[in-house]
Amino acid sequence: MKTINIALIGLMGSGKTSVGRRLACVLKRDFFDTDFEIVTRTGVTIDHIFDVEGEEGFRKRETQILKDLCNIPNIVIATGGGIVIKEENRTMLNSCFVVYLSTSIKQLIKRTAKSDTRPLLKYSNDRAKTLCDLLKAREGFYQKTADVTIDTADKKLYVIINEIKNAIRKEI
Ligand code: S3P
């Protein structure tokens, strides 16, 4: 039986959590979300961690959670959009089958428009520019870290899941 973990990467609003939850269900695996694990472990919101400890404090916690999750076999992990910026995280992700969920900036803006829990967007007065800048800075890391890239723009959830399942079948 294949026990390699499946990790989803991509920018905020790319659908990692909803795709991950459904994928885990279909593959009969447990599902974990790094942000959710941080919130449960600390008992406070991501926002609060950014306020008190800054982004650096949040990134340390994120790395610790990823380390813990990578030690659990056979799971699906949805990661925070910034997970790829640290080399240490990218190295850990090498032990997983990594799926990059890519989509258009237009979709990302639409999907994050109502979000008030993401500190990097919450304090931005130009969300479109912030998302563009983040994508520009991270795209190379997403591509380099991913085993497969799935374009999710305008696709129904079941189509995305089928594409990932086909990629898994071929690659692992
Ligand atoms: C972040 C993305 C967020 C969360 C934090 C930082 C980022 O997760 O980890 O707000 O740096 O892109 P999602 O990608 O799940 O929104």
PDB file of C-alpha atoms and ligand atoms in Angstrom:
ATOM      1  CA  MET A   1       0.000   0.000   0.000  1.00  0.00           C
ATOM      2  CA  LYS A   2       1.220   3.485  -0.849  1.00  0.00           C
ATOM      3  CA  THR A   3       1.709   5.529   2.276  1.00  0.00           C
ATOM      4  CA  ILE A   4       3.416   8.612   0.847  1.00  0.00           C
ATOM      5  CA  ASN A   5       1.737  11.800   2.040  1.00  0.00           C
ATOM      6  CA  ILE A   6       0.040  14.128  -0.401  1.00  0.00           C
ATOM      7  CA  ALA A   7       0.667  17.845   0.175  1.00  0.00           C
ATOM      8  CA  LEU A   8      -1.214  20.661  -1.516  1.00  0.00           C
ATOM      9  CA  ILE A   9       0.573  23.940  -2.135  1.00  0.00           C
ATOM     10  CA  GLY A  10      -0.506  27.206  -3.737  1.00  0.00           C
ATOM     11  CA  LEU A  11      -1.425  30.777  -3.028  1.00  0.00           C
ATOM     12  CA  MET A  12      -4.180  31.906  -0.652  1.00  0.00           C
ATOM     13  CA  GLY A  13      -7.504  31.181  -2.302  1.00  0.00           C
ATOM     14  CA  SER A  14      -6.204  28.433  -4.573  1.00  0.00           C
ATOM     15  CA  GLY A  15      -8.551  25.923  -2.936  1.00  0.00           C
ATOM     16  CA  LYS A  16      -6.061  23.831  -0.929  1.00  0.00           C
ATOM     17  CA  THR A  17      -8.390  23.269   2.009  1.00  0.00           C
ATOM     18  CA  SER A  18     -11.532  22.338   0.089  1.00  0.00           C
ATOM     19  CA  VAL A  19      -9.623  20.220  -2.425  1.00  0.00           C
ATOM     20  CA  GLY A  20      -7.587  18.595   0.358  1.00  0.00           C
ATOM     21  CA  ARG A  21     -10.614  17.736   2.455  1.00  0.00           C
ATOM     22  CA  ARG A  22     -12.432  16.134  -0.484  1.00  0.00           C
ATOM     23  CA  LEU A  23      -9.299  14.362  -1.753  1.00  0.00           C
ATOM     24  CA  ALA A  24      -8.670  12.851   1.674  1.00  0.00           C
ATOM     25  CA  CYS A  25     -12.253  11.656   1.805  1.00  0.00           C
ATOM     26  CA  VAL A  26     -12.028  10.049  -1.645  1.00  0.00           C
ATOM     27  CA  LEU A  27      -8.672   8.398  -0.864  1.00  0.00           C
ATOM     28  CA  LYS A  28      -9.831   7.379   2.640  1.00  0.00           C
ATOM     29  CA  ARG A  29      -6.981   9.221   4.302  1.00  0.00           C
ATOM     30  CA  ASP A  30      -6.891  11.615   7.225  1.00  0.00           C
ATOM     31  CA  PHE A  31      -6.791  15.298   6.364  1.00  0.00           C
ATOM     32  CA  PHE A  32      -4.707  18.001   8.047  1.00  0.00           C
ATOM     33  CA  ASP A  33      -4.406  21.703   7.372  1.00  0.00           C
ATOM     34  CA  THR A  34      -1.261  23.424   8.666  1.00  0.00           C
ATOM     35  CA  ASP A  35      -3.094  26.669   9.534  1.00  0.00           C
ATOM     36  CA  PHE A  36      -5.845  24.793  11.327  1.00  0.00           C
ATOM     37  CA  GLU A  37      -3.254  22.784  13.301  1.00  0.00           C
ATOM     38  CA  ILE A  38      -1.517  26.014  14.367  1.00  0.00           C
ATOM     39  CA  VAL A  39      -4.826  27.488  15.532  1.00  0.00           C
ATOM     40  CA  THR A  40      -5.794  24.332  17.450  1.00  0.00           C
ATOM     41  CA  ARG A  41      -2.377  23.980  19.029  1.00  0.00           C
ATOM     42  CA  THR A  42      -2.084  27.608  20.122  1.00  0.00           C
ATOM     43  CA  GLY A  43      -5.750  28.336  20.799  1.00  0.00           C
ATOM     44  CA  VAL A  44      -5.499  31.675  18.982  1.00  0.00           C
ATOM     45  CA  THR A  45      -6.051  32.885  15.418  1.00  0.00           C
ATOM     46  CA  ILE A  46      -3.358  33.211  12.742  1.00  0.00           C
ATOM     47  CA  ASP A  47      -4.059  36.912  12.847  1.00  0.00           C
ATOM     48  CA  HIS A  48      -3.273  37.048  16.535  1.00  0.00           C
ATOM     49  CA  ILE A  49      -0.008  35.163  16.049  1.00  0.00           C
ATOM     50  CA  PHE A  50       1.041  37.659  13.348  1.00  0.00           C
ATOM     51  CA  ASP A  51       0.129  40.532  15.716  1.00  0.00           C
ATOM     52  CA  VAL A  52       2.027  39.189  18.692  1.00  0.00           C
ATOM     53  CA  GLU A  53       4.943  37.266  17.164  1.00  0.00           C
ATOM     54  CA  GLY A  54       5.129  38.796  13.690  1.00  0.00           C
ATOM     55  CA  GLU A  55       5.385  36.781  10.495  1.00  0.00           C
ATOM     56  CA  GLU A  56       8.640  35.259  11.726  1.00  0.00           C
ATOM     57  CA  GLY A  57       6.957  33.733  14.763  1.00  0.00           C
ATOM     58  CA  PHE A  58       4.191  32.352  12.586  1.00  0.00           C
ATOM     59  CA  ARG A  59       6.704  30.829  10.135  1.00  0.00           C
ATOM     60  CA  LYS A  60       8.500  29.037  12.982  1.00  0.00           C
ATOM     61  CA  ARG A  61       5.229  27.499  14.131  1.00  0.00           C
ATOM     62  CA  GLU A  62       4.352  26.573  10.562  1.00  0.00           C
ATOM     63  CA  THR A  63       7.653  24.735  10.117  1.00  0.00           C
ATOM     64  CA  GLN A  64       7.147  22.817  13.366  1.00  0.00           C
ATOM     65  CA  ILE A  65       3.647  21.741  12.326  1.00  0.00           C
ATOM     66  CA  LEU A  66       4.865  20.646   8.895  1.00  0.00           C
ATOM     67  CA  LYS A  67       7.620  18.591  10.557  1.00  0.00           C
ATOM     68  CA  ASP A  68       5.060  16.880  12.804  1.00  0.00           C
ATOM     69  CA  LEU A  69       2.648  16.214   9.954  1.00  0.00           C
ATOM     70  CA  CYS A  70       5.367  14.793   7.693  1.00  0.00           C
ATOM     71  CA  ASN A  71       5.939  12.165  10.376  1.00  0.00           C
ATOM     72  CA  ILE A  72       2.377  10.871  10.105  1.00  0.00           C
ATOM     73  CA  PRO A  73       2.074   8.423   7.197  1.00  0.00           C
ATOM     74  CA  ASN A  74      -0.660   8.257   4.577  1.00  0.00           C
ATOM     75  CA  ILE A  75      -2.309  11.648   5.065  1.00  0.00           C
ATOM     76  CA  VAL A  76      -3.355  14.611   2.929  1.00  0.00           C
ATOM     77  CA  ILE A  77      -1.896  17.964   4.004  1.00  0.00           C
ATOM     78  CA  ALA A  78      -3.174  21.384   2.952  1.00  0.00           C
ATOM     79  CA  THR A  79      -0.408  23.906   3.549  1.00  0.00           C
ATOM     80  CA  GLY A  80      -0.443  27.668   4.096  1.00  0.00           C
ATOM     81  CA  GLY A  81       0.348  29.676   0.963  1.00  0.00           C
ATOM     82  CA  GLY A  82       3.732  30.777   2.289  1.00  0.00           C
ATOM     83  CA  ILE A  83       5.046  27.332   3.206  1.00  0.00           C
ATOM     84  CA  VAL A  84       7.346  27.219   0.179  1.00  0.00           C
ATOM     85  CA  ILE A  85       9.346  30.326   1.055  1.00  0.00           C
ATOM     86  CA  LYS A  86      11.560  28.460   3.550  1.00  0.00           C
ATOM     87  CA  GLU A  87      14.091  26.021   2.171  1.00  0.00           C
ATOM     88  CA  GLU A  88      13.675  23.824   5.234  1.00  0.00           C
ATOM     89  CA  ASN A  89       9.971  23.424   4.407  1.00  0.00           C
ATOM     90  CA  ARG A  90      10.654  22.716   0.744  1.00  0.00           C
ATOM     91  CA  THR A  91      13.070  19.976   1.778  1.00  0.00           C
ATOM     92  CA  MET A  92      10.453  18.421   4.060  1.00  0.00           C
ATOM     93  CA  LEU A  93       7.891  18.588   1.286  1.00  0.00           C
ATOM     94  CA  ASN A  94      10.242  16.484  -0.857  1.00  0.00           C
ATOM     95  CA  SER A  95       9.096  13.494   1.186  1.00  0.00           C
ATOM     96  CA  CYS A  96       5.503  14.062  -0.001  1.00  0.00           C
ATOM     97  CA  PHE A  97       3.771  13.882  -3.345  1.00  0.00           C
ATOM     98  CA  VAL A  98       3.276  17.614  -3.862  1.00  0.00           C
ATOM     99  CA  VAL A  99       0.381  19.051  -5.858  1.00  0.00           C
ATOM    100  CA  TYR A 100       0.498  22.721  -6.822  1.00  0.00           C
ATOM    101  CA  LEU A 101      -2.974  24.166  -7.253  1.00  0.00           C
ATOM    102  CA  SER A 102      -2.506  27.045  -9.641  1.00  0.00           C
ATOM    103  CA  THR A 103      -5.159  29.466 -10.751  1.00  0.00           C
ATOM    104  CA  SER A 104      -5.560  32.927 -12.237  1.00  0.00           C
ATOM    105  CA  ILE A 105      -5.024  36.102 -10.236  1.00  0.00           C
ATOM    106  CA  LYS A 106      -8.631  36.989 -11.064  1.00  0.00           C
ATOM    107  CA  GLN A 107      -9.872  33.830  -9.320  1.00  0.00           C
ATOM    108  CA  LEU A 108      -7.566  34.369  -6.349  1.00  0.00           C
ATOM    109  CA  ILE A 109      -8.855  37.910  -5.888  1.00  0.00           C
ATOM    110  CA  LYS A 110     -12.449  36.692  -6.135  1.00  0.00           C
ATOM    111  CA  ARG A 111     -11.953  33.811  -3.713  1.00  0.00           C
ATOM    112  CA  THR A 112     -10.186  35.879  -1.078  1.00  0.00           C
ATOM    113  CA  ALA A 113     -12.350  39.002  -1.439  1.00  0.00           C
ATOM    114  CA  LYS A 114     -14.370  38.366   1.707  1.00  0.00           C
ATOM    115  CA  SER A 115     -11.559  36.930   3.802  1.00  0.00           C
ATOM    116  CA  ASP A 116     -10.668  38.921   6.897  1.00  0.00           C
ATOM    117  CA  THR A 117      -8.538  36.247   8.555  1.00  0.00           C
ATOM    118  CA  ARG A 118      -5.471  36.413   6.350  1.00  0.00           C
ATOM    119  CA  PRO A 119      -3.085  38.999   7.780  1.00  0.00           C
ATOM    120  CA  LEU A 120      -1.156  39.501   4.538  1.00  0.00           C
ATOM    121  CA  LEU A 121      -4.374  40.592   2.825  1.00  0.00           C
ATOM    122  CA  LYS A 122      -6.207  42.138   5.744  1.00  0.00           C
ATOM    123  CA  TYR A 123      -3.793  45.043   6.064  1.00  0.00           C
ATOM    124  CA  SER A 124      -3.275  45.500   2.336  1.00  0.00           C
ATOM    125  CA  ASN A 125      -4.957  48.433   0.657  1.00  0.00           C
ATOM    126  CA  ASP A 126      -4.448  46.843  -2.749  1.00  0.00           C
ATOM    127  CA  ARG A 127      -5.233  43.147  -2.518  1.00  0.00           C
ATOM    128  CA  ALA A 128      -4.804  42.533  -6.229  1.00  0.00           C
ATOM    129  CA  LYS A 129      -1.275  43.944  -6.136  1.00  0.00           C
ATOM    130  CA  THR A 130      -0.422  42.030  -2.965  1.00  0.00           C
ATOM    131  CA  LEU A 131      -1.577  38.759  -4.534  1.00  0.00           C
ATOM    132  CA  CYS A 132       0.315  39.534  -7.761  1.00  0.00           C
ATOM    133  CA  ASP A 133       3.487  40.332  -5.824  1.00  0.00           C
ATOM    134  CA  LEU A 134       3.185  37.184  -3.712  1.00  0.00           C
ATOM    135  CA  LEU A 135       2.619  35.051  -6.800  1.00  0.00           C
ATOM    136  CA  LYS A 136       5.582  36.609  -8.550  1.00  0.00           C
ATOM    137  CA  ALA A 137       7.789  35.965  -5.542  1.00  0.00           C
ATOM    138  CA  ARG A 138       6.577  32.401  -4.955  1.00  0.00           C
ATOM    139  CA  GLU A 139       5.685  30.948  -8.352  1.00  0.00           C
ATOM    140  CA  GLY A 140       9.218  29.601  -8.877  1.00  0.00           C
ATOM    141  CA  PHE A 141       9.133  27.874  -5.482  1.00  0.00           C
ATOM    142  CA  TYR A 142       5.704  26.376  -6.132  1.00  0.00           C
ATOM    143  CA  GLN A 143       6.863  25.010  -9.496  1.00  0.00           C
ATOM    144  CA  LYS A 144      10.137  23.692  -8.110  1.00  0.00           C
ATOM    145  CA  THR A 145       8.509  21.992  -5.132  1.00  0.00           C
ATOM    146  CA  ALA A 146       5.568  20.439  -6.989  1.00  0.00           C
ATOM    147  CA  ASP A 147       5.469  16.958  -8.489  1.00  0.00           C
ATOM    148  CA  VAL A 148       2.448  18.007 -10.462  1.00  0.00           C
ATOM    149  CA  THR A 149       0.668  21.292 -11.208  1.00  0.00           C
ATOM    150  CA  ILE A 150      -3.100  21.323 -11.508  1.00  0.00           C
ATOM    151  CA  ASP A 151      -4.752  24.384 -13.015  1.00  0.00           C
ATOM    152  CA  THR A 152      -7.953  24.813 -11.018  1.00  0.00           C
ATOM    153  CA  ALA A 153      -9.346  27.882 -12.802  1.00  0.00           C
ATOM    154  CA  ASP A 154     -13.045  27.459 -13.603  1.00  0.00           C
ATOM    155  CA  LYS A 155     -12.993  23.742 -12.792  1.00  0.00           C
ATOM    156  CA  LYS A 156     -15.499  21.930 -10.640  1.00  0.00           C
ATOM    157  CA  LEU A 157     -14.180  20.249  -7.516  1.00  0.00           C
ATOM    158  CA  TYR A 158     -14.773  16.715  -8.816  1.00  0.00           C
ATOM    159  CA  VAL A 159     -12.768  17.484 -11.984  1.00  0.00           C
ATOM    160  CA  ILE A 160      -9.827  18.722  -9.909  1.00  0.00           C
ATOM    161  CA  ILE A 161     -10.025  15.625  -7.694  1.00  0.00           C
ATOM    162  CA  ASN A 162     -10.036  13.336 -10.737  1.00  0.00           C
ATOM    163  CA  GLU A 163      -7.005  15.107 -12.198  1.00  0.00           C
ATOM    164  CA  ILE A 164      -5.118  14.698  -8.930  1.00  0.00           C
ATOM    165  CA  LYS A 165      -6.136  11.034  -8.657  1.00  0.00           C
ATOM    166  CA  ASN A 166      -4.859  10.398 -12.193  1.00  0.00           C
ATOM    167  CA  ALA A 167      -1.571  12.118 -11.400  1.00  0.00           C
ATOM    168  CA  ILE A 168      -1.186  10.057  -8.233  1.00  0.00           C
ATOM    169  CA  ARG A 169      -1.893   6.845 -10.137  1.00  0.00           C
ATOM    170  CA  LYS A 170       0.825   7.685 -12.653  1.00  0.00           C
ATOM    171  CA  GLU A 171       3.441   8.984 -10.251  1.00  0.00           C
ATOM    172  CA  ILE A 172       3.205   7.050  -6.988  1.00  0.00           C
TER     173      ILE A 172
HETATM  174  C1  S3P B   1      -0.263  32.792   4.162  1.00  0.00           C
HETATM  175  C2  S3P B   1      -1.346  32.023   3.806  1.00  0.00           C
HETATM  176  C3  S3P B   1      -2.370  31.596   4.762  1.00  0.00           C
HETATM  177  C4  S3P B   1      -1.784  31.558   6.176  1.00  0.00           C
HETATM  178  C5  S3P B   1      -1.138  32.858   6.517  1.00  0.00           C
HETATM  179  C6  S3P B   1      -0.006  33.216   5.558  1.00  0.00           C
HETATM  180  C7  S3P B   1       0.709  33.202   3.111  1.00  0.00           C
HETATM  181  O1  S3P B   1      -2.865  30.314   4.424  1.00  0.00           O
HETATM  182  O2  S3P B   1      -0.877  30.514   6.306  1.00  0.00           O
HETATM  183  O3  S3P B   1      -2.116  33.839   6.530  1.00  0.00           O
HETATM  184  O4  S3P B   1       1.827  33.606   3.460  1.00  0.00           O
HETATM  185  O5  S3P B   1       0.362  33.106   1.910  1.00  0.00           O
HETATM  186  P1  S3P B   1      -3.823  30.009   3.164  1.00  0.00           P
HETATM  187  O6  S3P B   1      -2.948  29.887   1.962  1.00  0.00           O
HETATM  188  O7  S3P B   1      -4.470  28.718   3.503  1.00  0.00           O
HETATM  189  O8  S3P B   1      -4.792  31.133   3.072  1.00  0.00           O
END
